[in-house]
Structure formats: structure tokens, C-alpha cells
Coordinates of C-alpha atoms and ligand atoms in Angstrom, one line a residue:
M1 CA -41.4 4.9 8.1
S2 CA -41.6 4.3 4.3
I3 CA -40.9 7.3 2.1
Q4 CA -40.6 7.8 -1.7
V5 CA -38.0 9.9 -3.5
F6 CA -38.6 10.9 -7.1
G7 CA -35.9 11.3 -9.7
L8 CA -35.1 10.4 -13.3
A9 CA -35.3 6.9 -14.5
V10 CA -32.0 6.3 -16.2
S11 CA -31.3 2.6 -16.1
R12 CA -34.0 0.0 -16.1
G13 CA -35.0 -2.6 -13.7
V14 CA -35.6 -3.0 -10.0
A15 CA -32.8 -3.1 -7.4
I16 CA -33.5 -3.9 -3.7
G17 CA -30.8 -3.6 -1.2
R18 CA -29.4 -1.8 1.8
A19 CA -28.2 1.8 1.2
V20 CA -24.6 2.6 1.3
L21 CA -24.2 6.4 1.6
V22 CA -21.0 7.6 0.1
A23 CA -19.9 11.2 0.3
S24 CA -19.0 12.6 -3.2
S25 CA -15.5 13.2 -2.0
R26 CA -15.1 9.6 -1.0
V27 CA -16.5 7.6 -3.8
D28 CA -13.0 6.7 -4.9
V29 CA -12.4 4.9 -1.6
A30 CA -12.0 1.1 -2.4
H31 CA -15.1 -0.9 -1.8
Y32 CA -14.7 -4.6 -1.4
F33 CA -15.9 -7.4 0.8
V34 CA -13.4 -9.1 3.1
P35 CA -13.7 -12.9 3.3
V36 CA -14.3 -14.5 6.8
D37 CA -10.8 -15.7 7.2
R38 CA -9.4 -12.1 6.6
L39 CA -11.6 -10.2 9.0
D40 CA -9.1 -10.3 11.9
H41 CA -6.4 -9.1 9.5
E42 CA -8.7 -6.2 8.3
I43 CA -9.4 -5.2 11.9
G44 CA -5.7 -5.3 12.4
R45 CA -5.2 -2.9 9.5
L46 CA -7.6 -0.5 11.1
R47 CA -5.9 -0.8 14.5
D48 CA -2.5 -0.2 12.9
A49 CA -3.8 2.9 11.1
R50 CA -5.3 4.2 14.3
N51 CA -2.0 3.6 16.2
A52 CA -0.1 5.4 13.4
V53 CA -2.5 8.4 13.5
A54 CA -2.1 8.5 17.3
V55 CA 1.6 8.7 17.0
E56 CA 1.3 11.3 14.3
L57 CA -1.1 13.5 16.4
T58 CA 1.0 13.1 19.6
A59 CA 4.2 14.1 17.7
L60 CA 2.4 17.1 16.2
K61 CA 1.3 18.2 19.7
N62 CA 4.7 17.7 21.2
E63 CA 6.3 19.7 18.4
L64 CA 4.1 22.7 18.6
P65 CA 6.2 25.8 19.0
A66 CA 5.9 27.6 22.3
E67 CA 4.2 30.6 20.6
A68 CA 1.5 28.5 19.0
P69 CA -2.0 29.4 20.1
H70 CA -3.1 27.1 22.9
E71 CA -6.3 26.2 20.9
L72 CA -4.1 24.2 18.6
A73 CA -3.0 21.9 21.3
A74 CA -6.6 21.6 22.5
L75 CA -7.7 20.7 19.0
L76 CA -5.1 18.0 18.7
D77 CA -6.4 16.6 22.0
V78 CA -9.9 16.6 20.6
H79 CA -8.7 14.7 17.5
L80 CA -6.8 12.2 19.7
M81 CA -10.0 11.7 21.8
L82 CA -12.1 11.2 18.7
L83 CA -9.6 8.7 17.4
H84 CA -10.1 6.5 20.4
D85 CA -13.8 7.1 20.7
E86 CA -15.9 4.0 20.3
T87 CA -18.4 5.7 18.0
L88 CA -15.7 6.1 15.4
T89 CA -13.2 3.2 15.5
G90 CA -15.4 0.8 17.6
A91 CA -18.4 1.2 15.3
T92 CA -16.1 1.0 12.2
K93 CA -15.0 -2.4 13.5
V94 CA -18.6 -3.5 13.6
W95 CA -19.0 -2.6 9.9
I96 CA -16.0 -4.8 9.1
R97 CA -17.0 -7.7 11.4
E98 CA -20.7 -7.8 10.5
R99 CA -20.8 -6.5 7.0
H100 CA -17.4 -7.6 5.8
Y101 CA -16.6 -4.1 4.5
N102 CA -12.9 -3.4 4.0
A103 CA -11.5 -0.9 6.5
E104 CA -11.6 2.2 4.2
W105 CA -15.2 1.5 3.2
A106 CA -16.2 0.8 6.8
L107 CA -14.7 4.1 7.9
S108 CA -16.5 6.0 5.2
A109 CA -19.8 4.3 6.2
Q110 CA -19.3 5.2 9.8
L111 CA -18.4 8.8 8.9
E112 CA -21.6 9.2 7.0
V113 CA -23.6 8.0 10.1
L114 CA -21.7 10.4 12.4
A115 CA -21.9 13.3 9.9
R116 CA -25.6 13.0 9.9
Q117 CA -25.8 13.0 13.6
F118 CA -23.7 16.1 13.8
D119 CA -25.9 17.8 11.2
E120 CA -28.9 17.2 13.3
M121 CA -27.4 18.7 16.4
E122 CA -29.0 21.9 17.7
D123 CA -25.8 23.2 19.4
L124 CA -23.7 25.1 16.9
Y125 CA -20.5 24.3 18.7
L126 CA -21.2 20.6 18.6
R127 CA -22.4 20.7 15.0
E128 CA -19.1 22.2 14.0
R129 CA -17.2 19.2 15.5
K130 CA -18.2 17.3 12.4
A131 CA -15.2 18.9 10.6
D132 CA -13.0 17.4 13.3
V133 CA -14.3 13.9 12.8
E134 CA -13.8 14.3 9.0
Q135 CA -10.2 15.3 9.6
V136 CA -9.5 12.3 11.8
V137 CA -11.1 10.0 9.2
E138 CA -9.0 11.7 6.5
R139 CA -5.9 10.9 8.5
L140 CA -7.0 7.3 9.1
L141 CA -7.7 6.9 5.3
R142 CA -4.2 8.2 4.6
A143 CA -2.7 5.9 7.1
L144 CA -4.5 3.0 5.5
A145 CA -3.4 4.0 2.0
A146 CA 0.2 3.9 3.3
R147 CA -0.4 0.2 4.2
P148 CA -2.1 -0.9 1.0
E149 CA -3.5 -4.4 0.6
P150 CA -2.5 -6.4 -2.4
A151 CA -5.0 -5.5 -5.2
Q152 CA -8.3 -6.9 -4.1
P153 CA -10.6 -8.3 -6.7
P154 CA -13.8 -6.4 -6.1
A155 CA -16.3 -8.9 -4.7
A156 CA -18.8 -10.0 -7.2
V157 CA -22.4 -9.4 -6.4
P158 CA -24.0 -12.8 -5.7
A159 CA -26.8 -13.8 -8.0
P160 CA -30.2 -13.6 -6.3
G161 CA -30.7 -16.7 -4.4
A162 CA -27.1 -17.9 -4.8
P163 CA -25.4 -19.1 -1.6
R164 CA -23.5 -16.4 0.1
D165 CA -20.0 -17.1 1.4
F166 CA -20.7 -15.3 4.7
A167 CA -23.7 -14.4 6.7
G168 CA -25.2 -10.9 6.9
E169 CA -24.4 -10.0 3.3
D170 CA -27.3 -8.2 1.8
P171 CA -27.4 -6.7 -1.7
L172 CA -26.2 -3.1 -1.5
V173 CA -27.2 0.0 -3.4
L174 CA -25.1 3.1 -3.6
V175 CA -26.6 6.5 -2.6
A176 CA -24.5 9.6 -3.2
N177 CA -25.0 13.3 -3.9
D178 CA -23.1 12.9 -7.2
V179 CA -20.7 10.4 -8.7
A180 CA -18.2 11.7 -11.3
P181 CA -17.8 9.6 -14.5
A182 CA -14.3 8.7 -13.4
D183 CA -15.5 7.3 -10.1
M184 CA -18.5 5.5 -11.7
I185 CA -16.1 3.5 -13.8
Q186 CA -14.5 2.2 -10.6
F187 CA -17.9 0.8 -9.7
K188 CA -18.1 -1.2 -12.8
R189 CA -16.9 -4.3 -11.1
S190 CA -18.2 -3.3 -7.7
V191 CA -20.6 -4.8 -5.2
F192 CA -23.5 -2.4 -5.9
T193 CA -26.7 -3.7 -7.5
G194 CA -28.1 -0.2 -8.1
F195 CA -27.6 3.4 -7.4
V196 CA -29.2 6.7 -6.7
T197 CA -27.7 10.2 -7.0
D198 CA -29.1 13.6 -6.0
V199 CA -27.9 15.3 -9.2
G200 CA -27.6 14.4 -12.9
G201 CA -29.7 14.2 -16.0
R202 CA -30.8 11.3 -18.3
T203 CA -27.8 11.3 -20.5
S204 CA -25.2 12.6 -17.9
H205 CA -22.1 10.5 -18.2
T206 CA -22.9 9.0 -14.8
A207 CA -26.2 7.7 -16.0
I208 CA -24.5 6.3 -19.1
V209 CA -22.1 4.3 -17.1
A210 CA -24.9 3.0 -15.0
R211 CA -26.7 1.8 -18.1
S212 CA -23.5 0.2 -19.3
M213 CA -23.3 -1.7 -16.0
D214 CA -26.9 -2.7 -16.6
I215 CA -27.9 -1.9 -13.1
P216 CA -31.1 0.0 -12.1
A217 CA -30.4 3.7 -11.4
V218 CA -32.2 6.8 -10.6
V219 CA -30.4 10.2 -10.8
G220 CA -31.6 13.7 -10.1
A221 CA -33.3 12.5 -7.0
R222 CA -32.5 15.8 -5.3
E223 CA -33.0 14.9 -1.6
A224 CA -32.0 11.3 -1.7
S225 CA -28.7 11.4 0.1
R226 CA -30.3 13.5 2.8
L227 CA -33.5 11.4 3.3
I228 CA -31.9 8.0 3.0
R229 CA -29.8 6.7 5.9
Q230 CA -26.9 4.4 6.0
D231 CA -28.3 0.8 5.9
D232 CA -31.9 1.7 5.1
W233 CA -33.6 -0.8 2.9
V234 CA -34.2 0.8 -0.5
V235 CA -36.0 -0.2 -3.6
I236 CA -34.8 1.5 -6.8
D237 CA -37.4 1.5 -9.5
G238 CA -35.2 2.3 -12.5
D239 CA -38.2 2.2 -14.9
A240 CA -40.3 4.8 -13.0
G241 CA -37.5 6.8 -11.5
V242 CA -38.7 6.3 -7.9
V243 CA -36.8 5.3 -4.9
I244 CA -38.7 3.7 -2.0
V245 CA -37.0 3.9 1.3
N246 CA -37.9 1.2 4.0
P247 CA -40.8 -0.2 1.9
S248 CA -43.7 -2.0 3.6
P249 CA -43.8 -5.8 3.3
I250 CA -46.5 -5.6 0.6
V251 CA -44.6 -3.1 -1.5
L252 CA -41.4 -5.1 -1.1
E253 CA -43.2 -8.2 -2.3
E254 CA -44.6 -6.4 -5.3
Y255 CA -41.1 -5.3 -6.3
R256 CA -39.6 -8.7 -5.7
F257 CA -42.2 -10.0 -8.1
R258 CA -41.3 -7.4 -10.7
Q259 CA -37.6 -8.3 -10.2
R260 CA -38.3 -11.9 -10.9
Q261 CA -40.4 -10.9 -14.0
S262 CA -37.6 -8.8 -15.4
E263 CA -35.1 -11.6 -14.8
L264 CA -37.4 -13.9 -16.8
E265 CA -37.7 -11.3 -19.6
R266 CA -34.0 -10.9 -19.7
A267 CA -33.5 -14.7 -20.0
R268 CA -36.0 -14.7 -22.8
L269 CA -34.3 -11.9 -24.7
D270 CA -30.9 -13.6 -24.1
R271 CA -31.9 -16.3 -26.5
L272 CA -31.8 -13.8 -29.3
R273 CA -28.2 -13.1 -28.8
F274 CA -26.8 -14.8 -31.8
T275 CA -29.8 -14.4 -34.1
P276 CA -28.9 -12.1 -37.0
A277 CA -30.6 -8.7 -36.8
V278 CA -32.8 -8.7 -39.9
T279 CA -36.1 -6.9 -40.4
L280 CA -39.3 -8.6 -41.6
D281 CA -38.6 -7.1 -45.1
G282 CA -35.1 -8.5 -45.1
Q283 CA -33.0 -5.5 -44.2
A284 CA -29.8 -6.4 -42.3
V285 CA -29.1 -4.2 -39.3
E286 CA -25.7 -3.8 -37.7
L287 CA -25.9 -3.8 -33.8
L288 CA -22.7 -2.6 -32.3
A289 CA -21.5 -2.1 -28.7
N290 CA -20.4 1.0 -26.8
I291 CA -17.6 0.3 -24.4
E292 CA -15.6 2.3 -21.9
L293 CA -12.5 0.1 -21.2
P294 CA -10.6 -2.5 -23.1
G295 CA -11.7 -5.1 -20.6
D296 CA -15.3 -4.5 -21.7
A297 CA -14.4 -5.8 -25.2
A298 CA -14.7 -9.5 -24.3
G299 CA -18.3 -9.1 -23.3
V300 CA -19.2 -7.5 -26.7
V301 CA -19.1 -10.6 -28.8
E302 CA -20.9 -12.5 -26.0
A303 CA -23.7 -9.9 -26.0
G304 CA -24.2 -10.7 -29.7
A305 CA -22.8 -7.4 -31.0
V306 CA -21.0 -7.4 -34.3
G307 CA -18.4 -5.0 -33.4
V308 CA -17.7 -1.9 -31.2
G309 CA -19.4 1.2 -32.5
L310 CA -18.0 3.5 -29.7
F311 CA -15.0 2.9 -27.5
R312 CA -14.9 6.0 -25.2
S313 CA -11.2 6.2 -24.9
E314 CA -11.2 9.0 -22.3
F315 CA -11.9 6.5 -19.5
L316 CA -8.3 5.3 -20.0
F317 CA -7.2 8.8 -19.1
M318 CA -9.1 8.9 -15.8
N319 CA -8.2 7.9 -12.2
R320 CA -4.5 8.2 -12.8
G321 CA -3.7 11.1 -10.5
G322 CA -2.8 13.5 -13.2
D323 CA -0.5 11.3 -15.2
L324 CA -1.6 10.4 -18.8
P325 CA -1.3 7.1 -20.5
G326 CA 1.7 7.1 -22.9
E327 CA 1.7 5.9 -26.5
D328 CA 2.7 2.3 -25.7
E329 CA 0.2 2.0 -22.9
Q330 CA -2.6 3.3 -25.1
F331 CA -1.4 1.1 -28.0
E332 CA -1.6 -2.0 -25.8
A333 CA -5.1 -1.1 -24.6
Y334 CA -6.4 -0.5 -28.1
R335 CA -4.6 -3.6 -29.5
D336 CA -6.1 -5.8 -26.7
A337 CA -9.6 -4.6 -27.6
V338 CA -9.0 -5.1 -31.3
I339 CA -7.7 -8.7 -30.7
A340 CA -10.7 -9.5 -28.4
L341 CA -13.0 -8.5 -31.2
Q342 CA -11.5 -11.2 -33.5
G343 CA -11.7 -9.3 -36.8
L344 CA -14.9 -7.4 -36.0
P345 CA -14.6 -3.6 -36.4
V346 CA -13.6 -1.5 -33.4
T347 CA -14.5 2.2 -33.5
I348 CA -12.3 4.1 -31.1
R349 CA -13.1 7.7 -30.3
T350 CA -10.3 10.0 -29.5
V351 CA -10.3 11.4 -26.0
D352 CA -13.5 13.3 -25.2
V353 CA -12.7 15.1 -22.0
G354 CA -13.8 18.5 -20.8
A355 CA -14.9 20.1 -17.6
D356 CA -18.0 17.9 -17.7
K357 CA -15.9 14.7 -18.0
P358 CA -12.7 15.9 -16.3
I359 CA -9.4 14.2 -15.8
E360 CA -7.0 15.0 -13.0
R361 CA -4.5 16.6 -15.3
M362 CA -6.8 19.5 -16.2
S363 CA -5.9 22.9 -14.9
P364 CA -8.3 25.1 -12.9
Q365 CA -8.7 27.2 -16.0
E366 CA -9.8 24.2 -17.9
L367 CA -12.3 23.3 -15.2
R368 CA -14.0 26.6 -15.6
H369 CA -17.4 25.5 -14.5
E370 CA -16.3 26.1 -11.0
H371 CA -16.4 29.7 -12.0
G372 CA -19.9 29.5 -13.4
L373 CA -19.1 28.9 -17.0
N374 CA -20.8 26.1 -18.9
P375 CA -18.3 23.2 -19.5
A376 CA -20.4 21.8 -22.4
L377 CA -19.6 24.8 -24.5
G378 CA -16.0 25.0 -23.5
L379 CA -12.7 23.3 -24.3
R380 CA -14.1 19.8 -24.8
A381 CA -13.5 16.8 -27.0
I382 CA -11.8 17.5 -30.3
R383 CA -11.2 21.1 -29.1
W384 CA -9.2 19.9 -26.2
S385 CA -7.2 17.4 -28.3
L386 CA -6.4 20.1 -30.9
A387 CA -5.2 22.3 -28.0
E388 CA -2.8 19.6 -26.9
P389 CA -1.2 18.6 -30.2
G390 CA 1.5 16.4 -28.7
M391 CA -1.0 14.3 -26.7
F392 CA -3.3 14.2 -29.7
R393 CA -0.6 12.8 -32.1
Q394 CA 0.4 10.3 -29.4
Q395 CA -3.1 8.9 -29.2
L396 CA -3.3 8.8 -33.0
R397 CA 0.0 6.9 -33.3
A398 CA -1.3 4.4 -30.7
L399 CA -4.5 4.0 -32.6
L400 CA -2.7 3.6 -35.9
R401 CA -0.4 1.0 -34.5
A402 CA -3.4 -1.0 -33.1
S403 CA -4.8 -1.1 -36.6
A404 CA -2.1 -3.5 -37.6
Y405 CA -4.0 -6.1 -35.5
G406 CA -7.6 -5.8 -36.8
K407 CA -10.2 -3.4 -38.1
V408 CA -9.8 0.0 -36.5
R409 CA -12.0 3.0 -37.2
I410 CA -11.0 6.3 -35.6
L411 CA -13.8 8.6 -34.5
F412 CA -13.4 12.3 -33.7
P413 CA -15.8 13.7 -31.2
M414 CA -17.8 17.0 -31.4
V415 CA -16.4 18.2 -34.7
A416 CA -18.2 21.5 -35.5
Q417 CA -15.8 23.6 -37.7
L418 CA -14.5 22.8 -41.1
G419 CA -11.2 24.2 -39.9
E420 CA -11.0 21.4 -37.3
V421 CA -11.3 18.9 -40.1
R422 CA -8.2 20.2 -41.7
L423 CA -6.3 20.1 -38.4
I424 CA -7.4 16.5 -37.8
F425 CA -6.1 15.3 -41.1
E426 CA -2.9 17.2 -40.7
A427 CA -2.4 15.5 -37.3
L428 CA -3.2 12.1 -38.7
A429 CA -0.7 12.6 -41.6
R430 CA 2.0 13.7 -39.2
A431 CA 1.3 10.7 -36.9
R432 CA 1.6 8.3 -39.9
Q433 CA 4.8 10.0 -40.9
Q434 CA 6.3 9.7 -37.4
L435 CA 5.4 6.0 -37.3
D436 CA 7.0 5.5 -40.8
E437 CA 10.2 7.2 -39.6
A438 CA 10.3 5.1 -36.5
G439 CA 9.7 1.9 -38.6
R440 CA 6.6 1.0 -36.7
P441 CA 3.9 -1.0 -38.6
F442 CA 0.3 0.3 -38.9
G443 CA -2.7 -0.6 -40.9
R444 CA -5.4 1.2 -42.8
V445 CA -8.0 2.9 -40.7
E446 CA -11.3 4.4 -41.6
V447 CA -11.8 7.9 -40.3
G448 CA -15.1 9.2 -39.0
A449 CA -16.7 12.3 -37.3
M450 CA -19.2 12.4 -34.6
I451 CA -22.2 14.5 -35.5
E452 CA -23.2 16.0 -32.2
V453 CA -23.3 19.7 -32.8
P454 CA -26.1 21.2 -34.9
A455 CA -23.5 23.1 -37.1
A456 CA -22.2 19.7 -38.3
A457 CA -25.6 18.3 -38.9
V458 CA -26.7 21.4 -40.9
L459 CA -23.5 21.2 -43.0
I460 CA -23.5 17.5 -43.1
D461 CA -22.8 17.3 -46.9
R462 CA -19.6 19.3 -46.5
F463 CA -18.4 17.3 -43.6
L464 CA -19.1 14.0 -45.4
R465 CA -16.7 15.0 -48.2
H466 CA -13.9 14.4 -45.8
F467 CA -14.9 11.4 -43.7
D468 CA -15.4 7.7 -44.4
F469 CA -18.3 7.5 -42.0
V470 CA -20.2 9.5 -39.4
S471 CA -21.6 8.5 -36.0
I472 CA -24.4 10.6 -34.5
G473 CA -24.0 11.4 -30.9
T474 CA -27.6 12.0 -30.0
N475 CA -26.8 12.7 -26.3
D476 CA -24.9 15.8 -27.3
L477 CA -26.9 16.6 -30.4
I478 CA -30.0 17.0 -28.2
Q479 CA -28.1 19.0 -25.6
Y480 CA -26.8 21.5 -28.2
T481 CA -29.9 21.7 -30.3
L482 CA -32.2 22.4 -27.4
A483 CA -29.7 24.3 -25.3
I484 CA -30.2 21.9 -22.4
D485 CA -27.3 20.9 -20.2
R486 CA -27.6 17.1 -20.3
A487 CA -26.2 16.8 -16.8
D488 CA -28.4 19.4 -15.1
E489 CA -31.5 17.9 -13.5
A490 CA -33.1 21.3 -13.2
V491 CA -33.7 21.3 -17.0
A492 CA -34.0 17.6 -17.4
H493 CA -37.7 17.8 -18.2
L494 CA -36.8 19.9 -21.3
Y495 CA -34.3 17.4 -22.6
D496 CA -36.4 15.9 -25.3
P497 CA -35.2 13.4 -27.9
W498 CA -38.6 13.6 -29.5
H499 CA -38.3 17.3 -30.3
P500 CA -39.1 17.8 -34.0
A501 CA -35.9 19.8 -34.5
V502 CA -33.8 16.9 -33.2
L503 CA -35.6 14.4 -35.4
Q504 CA -35.2 16.6 -38.4
L505 CA -31.4 16.9 -37.9
L506 CA -31.1 13.2 -37.4
N507 CA -33.1 12.4 -40.5
Q508 CA -31.1 14.9 -42.5
T509 CA -27.8 13.4 -41.4
I510 CA -28.8 9.8 -42.0
S511 CA -30.3 10.6 -45.5
A512 CA -27.2 12.7 -46.6
A513 CA -24.8 9.9 -45.5
R514 CA -26.8 7.3 -47.3
A515 CA -27.1 9.4 -50.4
L516 CA -23.3 9.7 -50.5
G517 CA -22.8 6.0 -49.8
R518 CA -21.1 6.7 -46.4
D519 CA -21.7 4.6 -43.3
V520 CA -23.8 6.2 -40.7
C521 CA -24.4 5.0 -37.2
V522 CA -26.2 6.4 -34.1
C523 CA -24.1 5.8 -30.9
G524 CA -26.0 8.0 -28.5
E525 CA -28.5 6.6 -26.0
M526 CA -31.3 6.8 -28.5
A527 CA -29.8 3.8 -30.3
G528 CA -30.3 1.6 -27.2
D529 CA -33.8 2.8 -26.5
P530 CA -36.4 0.5 -28.1
A531 CA -38.9 3.5 -28.4
F532 CA -36.8 4.9 -31.2
T533 CA -35.8 1.7 -33.1
E534 CA -38.6 1.8 -35.7
L535 CA -38.2 5.5 -36.2
L536 CA -34.5 5.3 -36.8
L537 CA -35.0 2.3 -39.2
A538 CA -37.6 4.4 -41.1
M539 CA -35.0 7.2 -41.5
G540 CA -32.8 4.6 -43.2
L541 CA -30.4 3.9 -40.3
R542 CA -28.9 0.4 -40.4
S543 CA -26.2 0.7 -37.8
F544 CA -26.9 1.2 -34.1
S545 CA -24.3 1.3 -31.3
M546 CA -25.4 0.8 -27.6
H547 CA -24.5 -0.7 -24.3
P548 CA -24.0 -4.4 -24.8
A549 CA -26.8 -5.1 -22.4
R550 CA -29.3 -3.4 -24.7
I551 CA -28.5 -5.4 -27.8
S552 CA -31.1 -8.2 -27.4
A553 CA -34.0 -5.8 -26.6
I554 CA -33.2 -3.7 -29.7
K555 CA -32.8 -6.8 -31.8
Q556 CA -36.2 -7.9 -30.8
R557 CA -37.6 -4.6 -32.2
V558 CA -35.6 -5.0 -35.4
L559 CA -36.9 -8.5 -36.0
R560 CA -40.5 -7.3 -35.8
A561 CA -40.0 -4.2 -37.9
D562 CA -41.0 -3.7 -41.5
T563 CA -39.0 -0.8 -42.9
R564 CA -41.2 -0.3 -46.0
S565 CA -44.4 0.6 -44.2
L566 CA -42.4 2.7 -41.6
A567 CA -40.6 4.7 -44.3
H568 CA -44.0 5.4 -45.9
D569 CA -45.3 7.0 -42.7
L570 CA -42.1 8.9 -41.9
P571 CA -43.1 12.3 -43.3
R572 CA -46.2 12.2 -41.2
V573 CA -44.3 11.5 -38.0
L574 CA -41.6 14.1 -38.7
G575 CA -44.1 16.7 -39.6
A576 CA -46.1 16.2 -36.4
D577 CA -45.9 18.6 -33.5
D578 CA -45.9 15.5 -31.3
P579 CA -43.9 12.9 -33.2
A580 CA -44.0 10.3 -30.4
Q581 CA -47.8 10.4 -30.5
A582 CA -47.8 10.4 -34.3
L583 CA -45.6 7.3 -34.4
K584 CA -47.8 5.6 -31.9
S585 CA -50.9 6.2 -34.1
V586 CA -49.2 5.0 -37.3
M587 CA -47.9 1.9 -35.6
G588 CA -51.3 1.1 -34.1
G589 CA -50.2 1.1 -30.5
R590 CA -46.9 -0.6 -31.0
G591 CA -45.0 2.7 -30.9
P592 CA -43.1 4.3 -28.0
Q593 CA -44.4 3.5 -24.6
Ligands
PEP601 C1 -23.2 11.3 -27.5 O1 -23.0 12.5 -27.3 O2 -24.3 10.9 -28.0 C2 -22.2 10.3 -27.4 C3 -22.3 9.1 -27.8 O3 -21.0 10.7 -26.7 P1 -20.9 11.0 -25.1 O4 -22.2 10.5 -24.5 O5 -19.7 10.2 -24.6 O6 -20.7 12.5 -25.1
MG602 MG1 -20.9 13.2 -27.1

């Protein structure tokens, strides 16, 4: 039966594929396709893991002390029985053989199937056996991890219509309750062509990574991971925020048609890649790229961006099991990005972690949202860096050293206090001095602040005295101005980039920077949303930073804009209670959709 699930549209386009349900705790399991000639080997890996777990469980049982409660031995027997049960390992083999999943992925897929069957059982005793299956799978995953495969290149998603290298491979979409930003980044080169999560808001970091991957996504689809079953056919409508499960043939055909249309539109926009972004009245506009990893830098120039406006360095700090990248490792990552940009500017933001974007190294105190506190208002971004001065200076030294290889701009996130400005510059001076003493070369860097807290926007003139440039983080500026947690789908309907207060702060920041001759950029999601291009141009913005995939669409808007008439209408738009509607009327229907 076909059903629809509604959520938030966060990344455009249509994806059609089979659902892969992944439990939140297991999204970091490796997902790759196994080529035909390695299938027997992969099944062998699973068999070896099963044998190892059997030995482990038998040894545990044999070594139980005489006084141990007899339920323990019975439990180990249940685990041994589950281990050899066809519905676990036998069915897992089928996932490997027929779908070419690697053993870890196949196990997780089968666990999802079984977990759901257990959840639906009437009998409480049987329902509780789910925990036993989970424990056995956990042991199997650990045994597989002890026999790692050489690093597997994640299988590329075949282009629609391209020949597949094995039968039975359908496009896949990921369905999960939640995916942490650190895990999302693992999916960057993965097999999934779209994804759906139960939780999350429009500018949650998970949604941002989906947009950077340029794959259709719906978040905040509350019931999705309960209603969708492993292997269901799913259509993700990333424009409307709807997920259609097991669509009828007519609906499917309609979506396939839309998919083809958007591919054509994409190809058309692609032709604009290397056209300079200049408005009708001759204003040059700088279109920059947001990236998460140094490896993304190569695609920046290809996408037609003229530099990196935001390198979110915190992703270098994730998925490392608590260890942090040292100065040399960071330096190499920044230097590689700088070299890949061939003289174009690279704006690197210092680490922006917090309980909303955690790294393994954080203590339970730092991850305080588990205790009901709001992570967005806590020890985040520059606050965290200033609380870890050694780590902060290490990052600054790495950034300064990279500046010997090209044009580096250092950007500090979430600056809100003038006192923080003083500490930032002291740390920078100390980092330079340390490099001097060590005889290490470094270049000149420009230093900028992210304006993402209303306090900084209100006092913009004072902040501008200290910085070479500012970059407006609209994702957070909206969150903090409207007191809406950007990751919380329960208040997502109140997260409003068109709110007159937000627009006023934006306008004020852009005007103040221009009046003082400082560069100003917008690097939040608004910059990559064509609905705002004319408005931002009218405010005087000439630098936009966005996911590389958005560059051509924004360029198209720039090429059609006339900033003179827009600037003339700006007061009317900003003064309106409904600025989106006002913009539409002054633009004669060409405004925001
Ligand atoms: C922002 O807040 O707009 C921004 C660009 O930073 P992030 O989304 O990484 O918080
Ligand atoms: Mg931010």
C-alpha cells in the first residue's frame, strides 16, 4: 500500500530508490558494494566472524563461575542459538549475495528487519528478545571490525541509465531516525541517492551536509523510520518535503518525469559555470563555495566558484574516536585546500563544535543537552576554542603556516563579545610568535568574524573596527534572533528567514561593512537560496558563499538582476510585515516562489 510521509524539504530534487533503514547507532557502519568476484570472500568474512563469536560465547559459558546465576548460562545459549539461526546469518548472506552489501551493512540491514518484527510481537517476553539479537549483532560487528578489509572505495552511485556492474543493484535511499553531522560526512562519497530522517530542521547540520552532497533530502519526517520498511520503494520529493512509500505506477512515472526534467535543468545551468557573475547593471558579484573537507576543494573551481567562502574545519575533528588532529595534520589539510584553489582565496573557519555538532573528545559536561540544556546557547564555536587555548593556538599555527601557500582568510565563528575579540587577537599574536621562534614560515592572513549572534549584528560598527571582513552566518543569526532551535523540527515552522527582524539585522550589517570599506559575505544557507538573491543584492551584498552545487542557480539570478531598481524598492520590502510578499509585488511576480 502506498503511503505518504510529510517532513521538511531541505535539499532539492527527486530521489527514487529502495529504502535502507539504518539505526542511529549504526550509521557509522561502513556501507559499500562488494563486486561480484568478491562475494564469496565477503560471505567468508561473515562466516569467520560468526565462528569467532561462537568461540567467544562458548568460552564465556564454560568460564562462568559456579556461583553465577543459571540464567546467565541460559542467556548465552540463547545467543548461541540466535547466532546460528537462519533468520540472522542466513538472511544476512542473502543481503550480501543479492544486494552486494558488505557484511557489516548486510548485518545492520537484517537487524533492522528483525527489530521491527520483534517490535510488532504481542508477547512481551518475545518482544524483549530483540535486545538479545542486538547484542549478538554487536558481537558480530566487533568480530568483523577485528578483521578489517583493506580500505574500500565507497561504490559510486551509477548514473541513471548507466550500465550496472552487477544485477539487482537499485538506487538506494537512506532512512534513519537521525544522522549526526559527523556521520553524514561519511555518506559524502556513499551509495545513497537521497535521504530521509525523522528529526532535524531546515538548517540543521545534517540538512546542510545533504545539500552539500546535492542529493534530495527530507528531514523532520517524524514517523518515517517507523513507517518505511527495509527495501520499500521510496520517492523522496526534496522540493515539497514529501516521501512517498511504495508509490503506484502512475505516481512513480510522474516522479521519473520530474527527475528527468531536473536533470535537464541542471545540465542547462551547468553551462553557466564559467560565465562571470555580473548583474544587468554591471555589478560584479563574487560567488564562493562552502566546503567541509579539504577533498571538497577540487570541486570548487569546477563548480565555477571563485574561492572558498567557508571551510567548516570542525569536520576534520570528527570521526576520530576522541583523538584530535595535530598541528602538522591540520596544516597539511589546509595547505592542500589552499593549493587546490590555485591562488583563489580560501576562508577557513576555526573549529565550530558544540553539543549540537559534537566531537568524540567532548566530555559529558560539554554534551549537556543530554541533561536538557540547550546546546546552541552553550560552550560552542569560539567559546569552545577559547576554553581550549592550547588546541586553539595549534589550529591558528596550522592556518598561518598554510597561508605561506596561497590566500588564506581566517574566520572566527559566533563572536558575540568584544572581550572575545581581544582574546582572539592575543591568541593570534602568540601563535605568530611561536612560529617565529620555531623558524616556521607563514604568510599574511586576513582575519574575519562571523556575524551570527544578534549582539554582534547590533554592535556591528564596533566589531568591524577589529576585523578585515565579516561573514554573516544566517543559519545561526536566524536561530538566535528568533529563539528557534535550528535543529528542532517541533519549532521548524517558526524558523523564518523572511522575518523582518532578521532582514533588518542583515541589512544593517551589510550597510555598515560597506560604509567602512570592509568585505562582507553571507555564508549561511540564504546565500544559496535563489529566493533571496535579489534581496541580498539590493542590500548591497556582493559576495555569496554556498554549496558548490548551488553556484549556477544563483549565478542565473545574478545575471538577470538589476541592482538599481532593486535598491530603490528595498525600503518598501524591509518595511513590510510580509517582506516575501512585498518583494514579489515589486518584482512583478519574479520574486520568491
Ligand atoms: C551559519 O550559521 O549560517 C553558518 C554558516 O555556520 P554553520 O551553519 O556551520 O553553523
Ligand atoms: Mg553558524
